[in-house]
Coordinates of N, CA, C and O in Angstrom, one line a residue:
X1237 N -28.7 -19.2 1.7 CA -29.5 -18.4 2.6 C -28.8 -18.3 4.0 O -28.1 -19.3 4.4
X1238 N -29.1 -17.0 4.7 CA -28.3 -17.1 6.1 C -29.7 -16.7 7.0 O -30.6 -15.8 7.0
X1239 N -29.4 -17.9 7.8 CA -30.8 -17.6 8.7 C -30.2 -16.7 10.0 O -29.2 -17.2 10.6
X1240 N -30.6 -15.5 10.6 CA -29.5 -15.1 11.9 C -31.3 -15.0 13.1 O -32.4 -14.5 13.0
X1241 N -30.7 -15.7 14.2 CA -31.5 -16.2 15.2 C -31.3 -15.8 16.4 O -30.7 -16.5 17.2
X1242 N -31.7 -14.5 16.7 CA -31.3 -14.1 18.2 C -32.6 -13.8 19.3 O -33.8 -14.1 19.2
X1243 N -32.0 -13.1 20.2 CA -33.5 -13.3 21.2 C -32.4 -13.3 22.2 O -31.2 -13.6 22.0
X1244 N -33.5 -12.7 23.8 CA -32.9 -13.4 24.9 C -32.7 -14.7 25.4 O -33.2 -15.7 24.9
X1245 N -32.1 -14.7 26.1 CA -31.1 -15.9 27.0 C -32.4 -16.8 27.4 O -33.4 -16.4 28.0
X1246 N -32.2 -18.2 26.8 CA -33.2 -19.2 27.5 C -34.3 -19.0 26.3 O -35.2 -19.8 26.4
X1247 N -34.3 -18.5 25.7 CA -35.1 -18.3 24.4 C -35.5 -20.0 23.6 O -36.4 -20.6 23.1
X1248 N -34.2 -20.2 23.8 CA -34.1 -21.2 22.7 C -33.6 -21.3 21.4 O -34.0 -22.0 20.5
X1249 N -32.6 -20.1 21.4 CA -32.2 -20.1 20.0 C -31.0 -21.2 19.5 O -30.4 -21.3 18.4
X1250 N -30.8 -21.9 20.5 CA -29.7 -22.8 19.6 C -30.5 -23.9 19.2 O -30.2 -24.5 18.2
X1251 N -31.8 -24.1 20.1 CA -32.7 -25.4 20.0 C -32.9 -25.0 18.6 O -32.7 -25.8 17.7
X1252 N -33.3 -24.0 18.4 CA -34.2 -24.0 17.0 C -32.7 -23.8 16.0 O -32.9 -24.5 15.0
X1253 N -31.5 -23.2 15.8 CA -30.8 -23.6 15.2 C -30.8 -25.3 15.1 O -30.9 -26.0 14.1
X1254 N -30.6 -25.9 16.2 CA -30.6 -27.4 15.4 C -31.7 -27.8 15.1 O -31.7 -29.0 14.6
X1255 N -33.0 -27.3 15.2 CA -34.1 -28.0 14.4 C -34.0 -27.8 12.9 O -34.5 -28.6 12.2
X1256 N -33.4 -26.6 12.6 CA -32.6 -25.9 11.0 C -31.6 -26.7 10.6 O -31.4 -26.8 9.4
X1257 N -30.8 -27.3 11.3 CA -29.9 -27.9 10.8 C -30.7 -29.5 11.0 O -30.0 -30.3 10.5
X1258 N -31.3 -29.7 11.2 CA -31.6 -31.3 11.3 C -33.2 -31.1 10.3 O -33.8 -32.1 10.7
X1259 N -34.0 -30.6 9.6 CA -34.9 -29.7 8.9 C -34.4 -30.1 7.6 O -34.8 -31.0 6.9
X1260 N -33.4 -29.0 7.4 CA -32.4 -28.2 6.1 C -31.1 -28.7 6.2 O -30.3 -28.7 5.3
X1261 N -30.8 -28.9 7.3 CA -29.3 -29.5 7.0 C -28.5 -28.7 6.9 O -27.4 -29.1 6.5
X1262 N -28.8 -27.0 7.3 CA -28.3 -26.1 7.0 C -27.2 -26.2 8.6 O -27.5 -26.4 9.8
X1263 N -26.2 -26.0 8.2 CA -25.2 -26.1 9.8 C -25.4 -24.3 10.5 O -26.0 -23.4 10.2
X1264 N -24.7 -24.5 11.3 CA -24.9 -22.9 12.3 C -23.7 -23.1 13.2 O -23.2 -24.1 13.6
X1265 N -23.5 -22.0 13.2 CA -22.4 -21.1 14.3 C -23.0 -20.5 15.3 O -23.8 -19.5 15.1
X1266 N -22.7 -21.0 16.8 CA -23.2 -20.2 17.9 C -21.9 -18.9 18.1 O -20.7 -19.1 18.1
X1267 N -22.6 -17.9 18.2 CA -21.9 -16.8 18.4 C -20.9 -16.7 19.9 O -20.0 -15.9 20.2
X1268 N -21.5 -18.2 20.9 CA -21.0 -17.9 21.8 C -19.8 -19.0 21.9 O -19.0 -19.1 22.8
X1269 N -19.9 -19.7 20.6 CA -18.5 -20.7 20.5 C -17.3 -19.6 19.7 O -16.1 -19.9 19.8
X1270 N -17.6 -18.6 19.1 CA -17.1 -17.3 18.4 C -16.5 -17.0 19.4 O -15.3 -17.2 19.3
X1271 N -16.9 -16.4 20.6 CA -16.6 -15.3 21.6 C -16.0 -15.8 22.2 O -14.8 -15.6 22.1
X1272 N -16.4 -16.7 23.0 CA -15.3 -18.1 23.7 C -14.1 -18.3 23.4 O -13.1 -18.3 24.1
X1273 N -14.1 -18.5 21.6 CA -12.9 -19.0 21.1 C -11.8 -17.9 21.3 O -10.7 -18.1 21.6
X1274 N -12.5 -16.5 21.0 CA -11.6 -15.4 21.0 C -11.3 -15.1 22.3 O -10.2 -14.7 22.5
X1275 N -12.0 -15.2 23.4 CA -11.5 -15.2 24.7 C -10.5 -15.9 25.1 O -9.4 -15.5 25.3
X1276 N -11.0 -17.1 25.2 CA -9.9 -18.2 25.7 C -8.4 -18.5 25.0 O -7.4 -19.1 25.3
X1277 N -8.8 -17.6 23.7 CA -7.3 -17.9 22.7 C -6.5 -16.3 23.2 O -5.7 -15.8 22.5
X1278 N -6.8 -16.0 24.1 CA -6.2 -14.1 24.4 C -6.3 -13.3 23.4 O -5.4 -12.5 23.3
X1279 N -7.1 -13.2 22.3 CA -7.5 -12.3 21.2 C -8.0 -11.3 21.4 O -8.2 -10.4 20.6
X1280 N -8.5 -11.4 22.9 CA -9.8 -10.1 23.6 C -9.4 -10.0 24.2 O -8.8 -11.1 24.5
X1281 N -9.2 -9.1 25.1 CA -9.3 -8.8 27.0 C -10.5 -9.2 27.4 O -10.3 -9.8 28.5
X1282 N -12.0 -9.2 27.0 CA -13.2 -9.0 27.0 C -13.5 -10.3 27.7 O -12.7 -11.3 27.6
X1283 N -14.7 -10.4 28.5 CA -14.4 -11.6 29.4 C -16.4 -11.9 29.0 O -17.1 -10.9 28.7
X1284 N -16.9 -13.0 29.0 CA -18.3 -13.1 29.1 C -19.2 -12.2 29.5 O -20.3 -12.2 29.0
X1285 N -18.8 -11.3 30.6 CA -19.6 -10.7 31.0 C -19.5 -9.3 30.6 O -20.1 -8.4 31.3
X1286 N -18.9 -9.1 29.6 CA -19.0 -7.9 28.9 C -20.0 -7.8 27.5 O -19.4 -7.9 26.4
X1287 N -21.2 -7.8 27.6 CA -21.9 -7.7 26.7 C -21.7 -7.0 25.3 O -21.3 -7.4 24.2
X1288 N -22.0 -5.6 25.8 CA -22.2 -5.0 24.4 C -20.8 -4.4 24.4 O -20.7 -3.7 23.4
X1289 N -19.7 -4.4 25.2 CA -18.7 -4.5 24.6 C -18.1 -5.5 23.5 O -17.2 -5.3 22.7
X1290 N -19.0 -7.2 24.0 CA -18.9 -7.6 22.7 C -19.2 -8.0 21.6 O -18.5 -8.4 20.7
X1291 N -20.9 -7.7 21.6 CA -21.7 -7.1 20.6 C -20.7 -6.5 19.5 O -20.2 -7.1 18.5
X1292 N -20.5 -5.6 19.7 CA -19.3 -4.2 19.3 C -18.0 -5.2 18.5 O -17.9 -5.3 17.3
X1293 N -17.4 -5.7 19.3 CA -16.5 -6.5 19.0 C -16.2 -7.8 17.5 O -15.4 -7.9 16.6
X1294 N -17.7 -8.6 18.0 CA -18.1 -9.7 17.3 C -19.2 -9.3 16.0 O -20.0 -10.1 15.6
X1295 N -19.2 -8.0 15.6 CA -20.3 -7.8 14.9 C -19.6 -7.9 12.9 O -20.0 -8.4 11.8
X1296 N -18.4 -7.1 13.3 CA -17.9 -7.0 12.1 C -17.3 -8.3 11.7 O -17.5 -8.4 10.5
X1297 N -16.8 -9.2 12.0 CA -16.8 -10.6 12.0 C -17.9 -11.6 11.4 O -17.8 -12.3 10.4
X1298 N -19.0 -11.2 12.5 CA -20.0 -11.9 12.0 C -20.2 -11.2 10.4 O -20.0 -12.0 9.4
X1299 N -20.6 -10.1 10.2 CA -20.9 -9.1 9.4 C -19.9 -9.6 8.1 O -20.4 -9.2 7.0
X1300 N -18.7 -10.4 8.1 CA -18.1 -10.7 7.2 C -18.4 -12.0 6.5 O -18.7 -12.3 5.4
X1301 N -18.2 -12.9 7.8 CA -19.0 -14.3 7.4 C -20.2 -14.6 6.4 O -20.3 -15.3 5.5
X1302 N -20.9 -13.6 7.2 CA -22.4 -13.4 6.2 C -22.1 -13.3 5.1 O -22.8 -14.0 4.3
X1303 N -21.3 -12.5 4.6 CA -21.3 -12.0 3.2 C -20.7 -13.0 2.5 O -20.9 -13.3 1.3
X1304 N -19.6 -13.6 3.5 CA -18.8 -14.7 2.4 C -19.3 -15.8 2.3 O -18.6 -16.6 1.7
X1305 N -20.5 -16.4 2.7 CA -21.3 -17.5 3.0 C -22.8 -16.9 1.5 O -23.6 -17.7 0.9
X1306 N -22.8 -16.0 1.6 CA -23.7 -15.4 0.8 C -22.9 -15.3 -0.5 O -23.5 -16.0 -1.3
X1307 N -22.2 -14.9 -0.8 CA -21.0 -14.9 -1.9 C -20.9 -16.5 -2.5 O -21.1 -16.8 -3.7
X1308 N -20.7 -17.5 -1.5 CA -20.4 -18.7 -2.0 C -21.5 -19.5 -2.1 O -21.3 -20.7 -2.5
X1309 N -22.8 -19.0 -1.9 CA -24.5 -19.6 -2.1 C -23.6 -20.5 -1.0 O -22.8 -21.3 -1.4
X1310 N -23.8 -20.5 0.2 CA -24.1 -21.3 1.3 C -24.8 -21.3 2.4 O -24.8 -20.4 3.3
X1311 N -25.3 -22.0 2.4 CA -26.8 -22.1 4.1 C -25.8 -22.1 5.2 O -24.8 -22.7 5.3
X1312 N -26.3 -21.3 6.0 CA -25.7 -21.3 7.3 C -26.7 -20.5 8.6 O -27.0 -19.3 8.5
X1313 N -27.1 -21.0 9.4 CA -27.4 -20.4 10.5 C -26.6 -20.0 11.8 O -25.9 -20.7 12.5
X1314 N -26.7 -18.6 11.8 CA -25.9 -17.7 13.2 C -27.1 -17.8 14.0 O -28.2 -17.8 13.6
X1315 N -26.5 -18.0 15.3 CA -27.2 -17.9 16.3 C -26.8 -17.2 17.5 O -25.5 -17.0 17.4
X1316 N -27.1 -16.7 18.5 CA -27.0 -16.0 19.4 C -27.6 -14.8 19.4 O -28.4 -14.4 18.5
X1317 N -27.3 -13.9 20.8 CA -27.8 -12.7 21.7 C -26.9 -11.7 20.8 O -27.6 -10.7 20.5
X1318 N -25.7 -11.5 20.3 CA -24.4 -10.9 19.7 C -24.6 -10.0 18.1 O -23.7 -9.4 17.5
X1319 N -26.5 -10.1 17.8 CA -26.8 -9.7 16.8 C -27.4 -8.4 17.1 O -28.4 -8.4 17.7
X1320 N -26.8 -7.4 16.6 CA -27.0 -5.9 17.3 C -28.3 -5.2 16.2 O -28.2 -5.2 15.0
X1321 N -29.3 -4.7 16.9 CA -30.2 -3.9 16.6 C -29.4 -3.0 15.2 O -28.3 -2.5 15.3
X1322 N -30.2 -3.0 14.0 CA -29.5 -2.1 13.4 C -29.0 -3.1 12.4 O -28.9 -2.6 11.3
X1323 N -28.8 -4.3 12.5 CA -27.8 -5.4 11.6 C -27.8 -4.9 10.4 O -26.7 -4.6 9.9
X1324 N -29.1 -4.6 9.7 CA -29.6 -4.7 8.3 C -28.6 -3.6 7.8 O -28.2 -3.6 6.6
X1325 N -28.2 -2.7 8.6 CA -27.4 -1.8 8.0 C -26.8 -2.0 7.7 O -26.7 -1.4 6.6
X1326 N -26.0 -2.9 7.9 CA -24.5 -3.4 7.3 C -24.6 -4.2 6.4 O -23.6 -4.9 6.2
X1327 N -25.6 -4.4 5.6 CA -26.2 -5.0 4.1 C -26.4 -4.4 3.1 O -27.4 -3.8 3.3
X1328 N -26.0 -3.9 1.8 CA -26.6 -4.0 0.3 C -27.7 -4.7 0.4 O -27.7 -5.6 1.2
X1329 N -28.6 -4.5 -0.1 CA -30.1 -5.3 -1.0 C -29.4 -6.3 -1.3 O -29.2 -7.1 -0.4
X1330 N -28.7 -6.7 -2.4 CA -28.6 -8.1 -2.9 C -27.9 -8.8 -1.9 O -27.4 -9.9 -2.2
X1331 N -27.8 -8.4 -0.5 CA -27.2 -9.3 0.8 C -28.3 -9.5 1.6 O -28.5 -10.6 2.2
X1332 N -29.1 -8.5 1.5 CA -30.4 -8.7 2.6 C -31.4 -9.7 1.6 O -32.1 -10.4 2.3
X1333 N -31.5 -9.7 0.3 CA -32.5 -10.7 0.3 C -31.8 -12.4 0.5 O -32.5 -13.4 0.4
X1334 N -30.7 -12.4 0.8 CA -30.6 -13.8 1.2 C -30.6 -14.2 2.8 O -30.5 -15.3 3.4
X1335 N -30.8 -13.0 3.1 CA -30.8 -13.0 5.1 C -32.1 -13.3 5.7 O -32.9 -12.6 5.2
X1336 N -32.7 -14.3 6.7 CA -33.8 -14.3 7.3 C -33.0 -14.0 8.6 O -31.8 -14.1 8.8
X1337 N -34.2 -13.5 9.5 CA -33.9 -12.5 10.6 C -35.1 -12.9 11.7 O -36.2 -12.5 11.5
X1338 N -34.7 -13.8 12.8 CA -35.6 -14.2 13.9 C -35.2 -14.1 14.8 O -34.2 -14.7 15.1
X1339 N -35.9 -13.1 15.7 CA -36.0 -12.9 17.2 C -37.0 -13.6 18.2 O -38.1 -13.2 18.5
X1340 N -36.4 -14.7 18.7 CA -37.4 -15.1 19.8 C -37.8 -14.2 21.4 O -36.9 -13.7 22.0
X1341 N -38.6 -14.2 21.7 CA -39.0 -13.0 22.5 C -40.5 -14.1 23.3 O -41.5 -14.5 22.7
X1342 N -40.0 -14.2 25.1 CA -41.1 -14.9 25.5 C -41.9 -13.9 26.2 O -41.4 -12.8 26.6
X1343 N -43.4 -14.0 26.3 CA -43.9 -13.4 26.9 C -44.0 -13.2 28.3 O -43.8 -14.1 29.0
X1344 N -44.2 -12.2 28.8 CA -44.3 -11.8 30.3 C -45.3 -12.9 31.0 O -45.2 -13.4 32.2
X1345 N -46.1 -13.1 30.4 CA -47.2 -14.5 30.8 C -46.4 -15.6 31.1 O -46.2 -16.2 32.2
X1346 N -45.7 -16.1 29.5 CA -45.1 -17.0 29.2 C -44.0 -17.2 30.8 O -44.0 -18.2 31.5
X1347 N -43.1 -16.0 31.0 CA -42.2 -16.3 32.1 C -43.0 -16.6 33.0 O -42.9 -17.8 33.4
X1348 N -44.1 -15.8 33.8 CA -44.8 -16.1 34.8 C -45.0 -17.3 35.2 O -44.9 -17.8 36.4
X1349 N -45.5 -18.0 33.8 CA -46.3 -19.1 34.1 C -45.2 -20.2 33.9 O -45.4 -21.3 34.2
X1350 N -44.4 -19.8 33.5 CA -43.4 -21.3 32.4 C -42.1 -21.0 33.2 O -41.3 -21.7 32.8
X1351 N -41.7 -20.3 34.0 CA -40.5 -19.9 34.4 C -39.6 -21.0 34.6 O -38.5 -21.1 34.0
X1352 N -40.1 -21.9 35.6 CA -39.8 -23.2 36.0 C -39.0 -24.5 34.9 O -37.9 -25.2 34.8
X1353 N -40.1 -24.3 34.5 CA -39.8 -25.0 32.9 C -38.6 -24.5 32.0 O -37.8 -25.4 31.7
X1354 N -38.5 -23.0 31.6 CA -37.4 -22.5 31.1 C -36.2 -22.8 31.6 O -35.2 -23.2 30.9
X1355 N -36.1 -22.8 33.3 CA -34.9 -23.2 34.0 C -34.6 -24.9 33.6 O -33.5 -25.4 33.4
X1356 N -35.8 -25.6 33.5 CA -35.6 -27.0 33.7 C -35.1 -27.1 32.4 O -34.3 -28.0 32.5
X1357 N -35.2 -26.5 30.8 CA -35.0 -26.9 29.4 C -33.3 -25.9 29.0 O -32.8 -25.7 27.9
X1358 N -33.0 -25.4 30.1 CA -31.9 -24.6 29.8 C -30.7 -25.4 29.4 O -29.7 -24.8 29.1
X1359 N -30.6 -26.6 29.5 CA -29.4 -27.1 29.3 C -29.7 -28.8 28.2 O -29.0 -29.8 28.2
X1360 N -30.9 -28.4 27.5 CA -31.6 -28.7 26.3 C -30.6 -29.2 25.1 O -30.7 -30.3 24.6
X1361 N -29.8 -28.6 24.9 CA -28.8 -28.3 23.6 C -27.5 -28.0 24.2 O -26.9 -29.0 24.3
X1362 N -26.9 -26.9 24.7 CA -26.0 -26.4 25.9 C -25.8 -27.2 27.1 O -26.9 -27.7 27.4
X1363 N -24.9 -27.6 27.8 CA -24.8 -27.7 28.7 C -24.0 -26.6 30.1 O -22.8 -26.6 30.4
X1364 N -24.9 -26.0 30.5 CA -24.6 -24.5 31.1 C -23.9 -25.0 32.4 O -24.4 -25.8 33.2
X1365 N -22.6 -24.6 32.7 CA -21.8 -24.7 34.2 C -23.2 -24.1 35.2 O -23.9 -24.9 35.7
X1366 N -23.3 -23.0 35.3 CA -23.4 -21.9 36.2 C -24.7 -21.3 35.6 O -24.4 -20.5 34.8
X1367 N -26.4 -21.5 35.8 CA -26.9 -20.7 35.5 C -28.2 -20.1 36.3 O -29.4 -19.8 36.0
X1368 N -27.5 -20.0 37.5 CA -27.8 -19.2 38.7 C -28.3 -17.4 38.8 O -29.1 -16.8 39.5
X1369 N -27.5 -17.1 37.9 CA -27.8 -15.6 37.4 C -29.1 -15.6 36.5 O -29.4 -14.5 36.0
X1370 N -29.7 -16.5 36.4 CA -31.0 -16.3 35.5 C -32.2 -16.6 36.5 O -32.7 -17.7 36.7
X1371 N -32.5 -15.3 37.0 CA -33.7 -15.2 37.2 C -34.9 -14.9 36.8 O -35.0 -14.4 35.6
X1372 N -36.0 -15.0 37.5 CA -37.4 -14.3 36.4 C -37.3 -13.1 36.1 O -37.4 -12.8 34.9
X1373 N -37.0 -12.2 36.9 CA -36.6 -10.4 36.9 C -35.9 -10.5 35.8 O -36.4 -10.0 34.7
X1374 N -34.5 -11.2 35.8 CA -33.7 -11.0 34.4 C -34.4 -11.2 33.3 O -34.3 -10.4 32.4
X1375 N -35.2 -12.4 33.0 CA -35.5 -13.1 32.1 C -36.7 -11.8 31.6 O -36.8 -11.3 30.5
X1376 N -37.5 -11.3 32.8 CA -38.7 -11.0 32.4 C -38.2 -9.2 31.7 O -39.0 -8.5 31.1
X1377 N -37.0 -8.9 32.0 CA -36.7 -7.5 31.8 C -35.3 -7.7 30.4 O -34.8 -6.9 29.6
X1378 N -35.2 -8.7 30.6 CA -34.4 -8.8 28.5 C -35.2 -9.2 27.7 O -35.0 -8.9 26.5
X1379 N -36.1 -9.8 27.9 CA -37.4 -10.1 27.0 C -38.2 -9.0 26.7 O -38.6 -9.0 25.6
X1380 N -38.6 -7.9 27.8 CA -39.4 -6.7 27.3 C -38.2 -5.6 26.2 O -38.5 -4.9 25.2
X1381 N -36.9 -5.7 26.8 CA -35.8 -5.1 26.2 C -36.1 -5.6 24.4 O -36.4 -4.9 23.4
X1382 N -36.0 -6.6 24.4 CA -35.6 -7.4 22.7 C -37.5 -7.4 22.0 O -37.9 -7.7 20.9
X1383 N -38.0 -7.1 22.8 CA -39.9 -7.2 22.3 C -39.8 -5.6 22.2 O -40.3 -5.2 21.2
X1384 N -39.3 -4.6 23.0 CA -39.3 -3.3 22.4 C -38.3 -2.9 21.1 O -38.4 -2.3 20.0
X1385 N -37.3 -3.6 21.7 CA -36.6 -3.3 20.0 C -36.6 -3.5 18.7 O -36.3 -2.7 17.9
X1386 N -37.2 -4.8 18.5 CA -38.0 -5.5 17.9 C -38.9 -4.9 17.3 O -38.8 -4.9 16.1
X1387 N -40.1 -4.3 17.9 CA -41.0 -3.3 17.6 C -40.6 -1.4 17.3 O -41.4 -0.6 16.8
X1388 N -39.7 -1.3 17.7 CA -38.8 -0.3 17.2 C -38.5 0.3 16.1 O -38.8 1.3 15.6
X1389 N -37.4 -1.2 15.5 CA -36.8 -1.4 14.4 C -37.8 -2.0 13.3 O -37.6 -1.9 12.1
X1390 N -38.6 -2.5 13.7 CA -39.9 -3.0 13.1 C -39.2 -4.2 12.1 O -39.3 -4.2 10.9
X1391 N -38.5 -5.2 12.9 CA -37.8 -6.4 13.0 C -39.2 -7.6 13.7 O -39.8 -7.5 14.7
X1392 N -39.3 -9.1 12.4 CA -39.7 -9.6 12.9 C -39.5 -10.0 14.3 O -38.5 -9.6 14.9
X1393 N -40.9 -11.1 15.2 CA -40.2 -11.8 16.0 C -41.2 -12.8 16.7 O -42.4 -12.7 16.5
X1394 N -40.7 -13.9 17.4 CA -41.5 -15.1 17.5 C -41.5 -15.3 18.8 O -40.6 -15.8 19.5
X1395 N -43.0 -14.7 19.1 CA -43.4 -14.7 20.3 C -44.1 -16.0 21.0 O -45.1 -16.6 20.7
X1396 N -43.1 -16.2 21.9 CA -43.5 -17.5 22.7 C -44.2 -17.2 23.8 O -43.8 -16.8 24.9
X1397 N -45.3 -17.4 23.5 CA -46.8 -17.1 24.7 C -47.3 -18.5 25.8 O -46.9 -19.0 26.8
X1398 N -48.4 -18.6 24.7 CA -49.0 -20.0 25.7 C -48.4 -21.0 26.1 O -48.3 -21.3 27.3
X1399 N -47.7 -22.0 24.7 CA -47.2 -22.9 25.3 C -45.4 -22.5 24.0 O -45.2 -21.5 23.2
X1400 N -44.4 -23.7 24.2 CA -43.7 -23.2 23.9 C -43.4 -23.9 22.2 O -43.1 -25.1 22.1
X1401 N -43.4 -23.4 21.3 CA -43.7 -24.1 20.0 C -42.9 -23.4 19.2 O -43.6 -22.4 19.2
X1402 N -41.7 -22.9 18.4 CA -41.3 -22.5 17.8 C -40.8 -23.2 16.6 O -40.0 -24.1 16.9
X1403 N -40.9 -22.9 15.5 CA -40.8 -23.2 14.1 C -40.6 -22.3 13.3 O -41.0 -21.2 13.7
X1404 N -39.9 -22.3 12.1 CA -39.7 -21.5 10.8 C -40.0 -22.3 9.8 O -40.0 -23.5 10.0
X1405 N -40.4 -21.8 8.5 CA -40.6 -22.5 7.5 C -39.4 -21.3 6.5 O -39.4 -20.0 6.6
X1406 N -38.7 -22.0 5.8 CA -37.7 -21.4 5.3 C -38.1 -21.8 3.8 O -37.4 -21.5 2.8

């Protein structure tokens, strides 16, 4: 099974990759140890702060892993922002029934009220150099972004409201 776990930034999606791997035992790939790697090895021009240029970039990649991890019956969880609206496309049926697909997405309440907290749990799993660029504005306007798309694509997703609890049962 391939679990793929995206959402905005501060979400929590690596936390909950290792609650899957320490759960199921199932290991995971952050997409941003992927991107990193191809950056810092000169494989890209593409620098961190080029998003959906590397969205674009890292999709066919990812898009292959899946299949060969699926091919070989093995559990693996992807994780990251790097999972482009649309994914399912790039699946046959006998690929999509081995895919689960979670979008974490906090609520506009949730930032209001928990903002604080998000900042304080950011470096939870990660240890972030620099994460001064994350403000409520940001947080509160990629969260309504990935909660519209979401509802778009009519893609689950795991809305973190009152308090912050997230779980899968696989």
């Amino acid at each position: 099974m391939i679990v793929l776990v995206t959402g905005a930034s501060h979400t929590g999606k690596t936390l909950l990759a290792q609650k899957l791997l320490e759960k199921y035992g199932f290991p995971y790939l952050s997409i941003d140890h992927l991107k990193m790697g191809l950056i810092r090895s000169g494989y890209t021009n593409l620098t961190p702060k080029d998003d959906s240029q590397l969205e674009e970039y890292l999709w066919p990649i990812l898009r292959e892993i899946i299949k060969t991890a699926i091919e070989n019956k093995q559990n693996l969880v992807i994780e990251g922002s790097y999972i482009p609206f649309g994914w399912d496309k790039s699946f046959s049926q006998s690929y999509l029934k081995e895919i689960r697909y979670y979008c974490l997405v906090m609520s506009k309440q949730y930032i209001e009220e928990h903002f604080s907290d998000v900042k304080n749990h950011a470096c939870e799993i990660e240890k972030r150099k620099d994460d001064s660029w994350c403000t409520k504005e940001h947080l509160l306007a990629e969260n309504a972004h990935y909660l519209n798309l979401c509802q778009h694509y009519g893609y689950p997703y795991l809305l973190i409201d009152e308090n912050y609890q997230v779980e899968v049962n696989l």
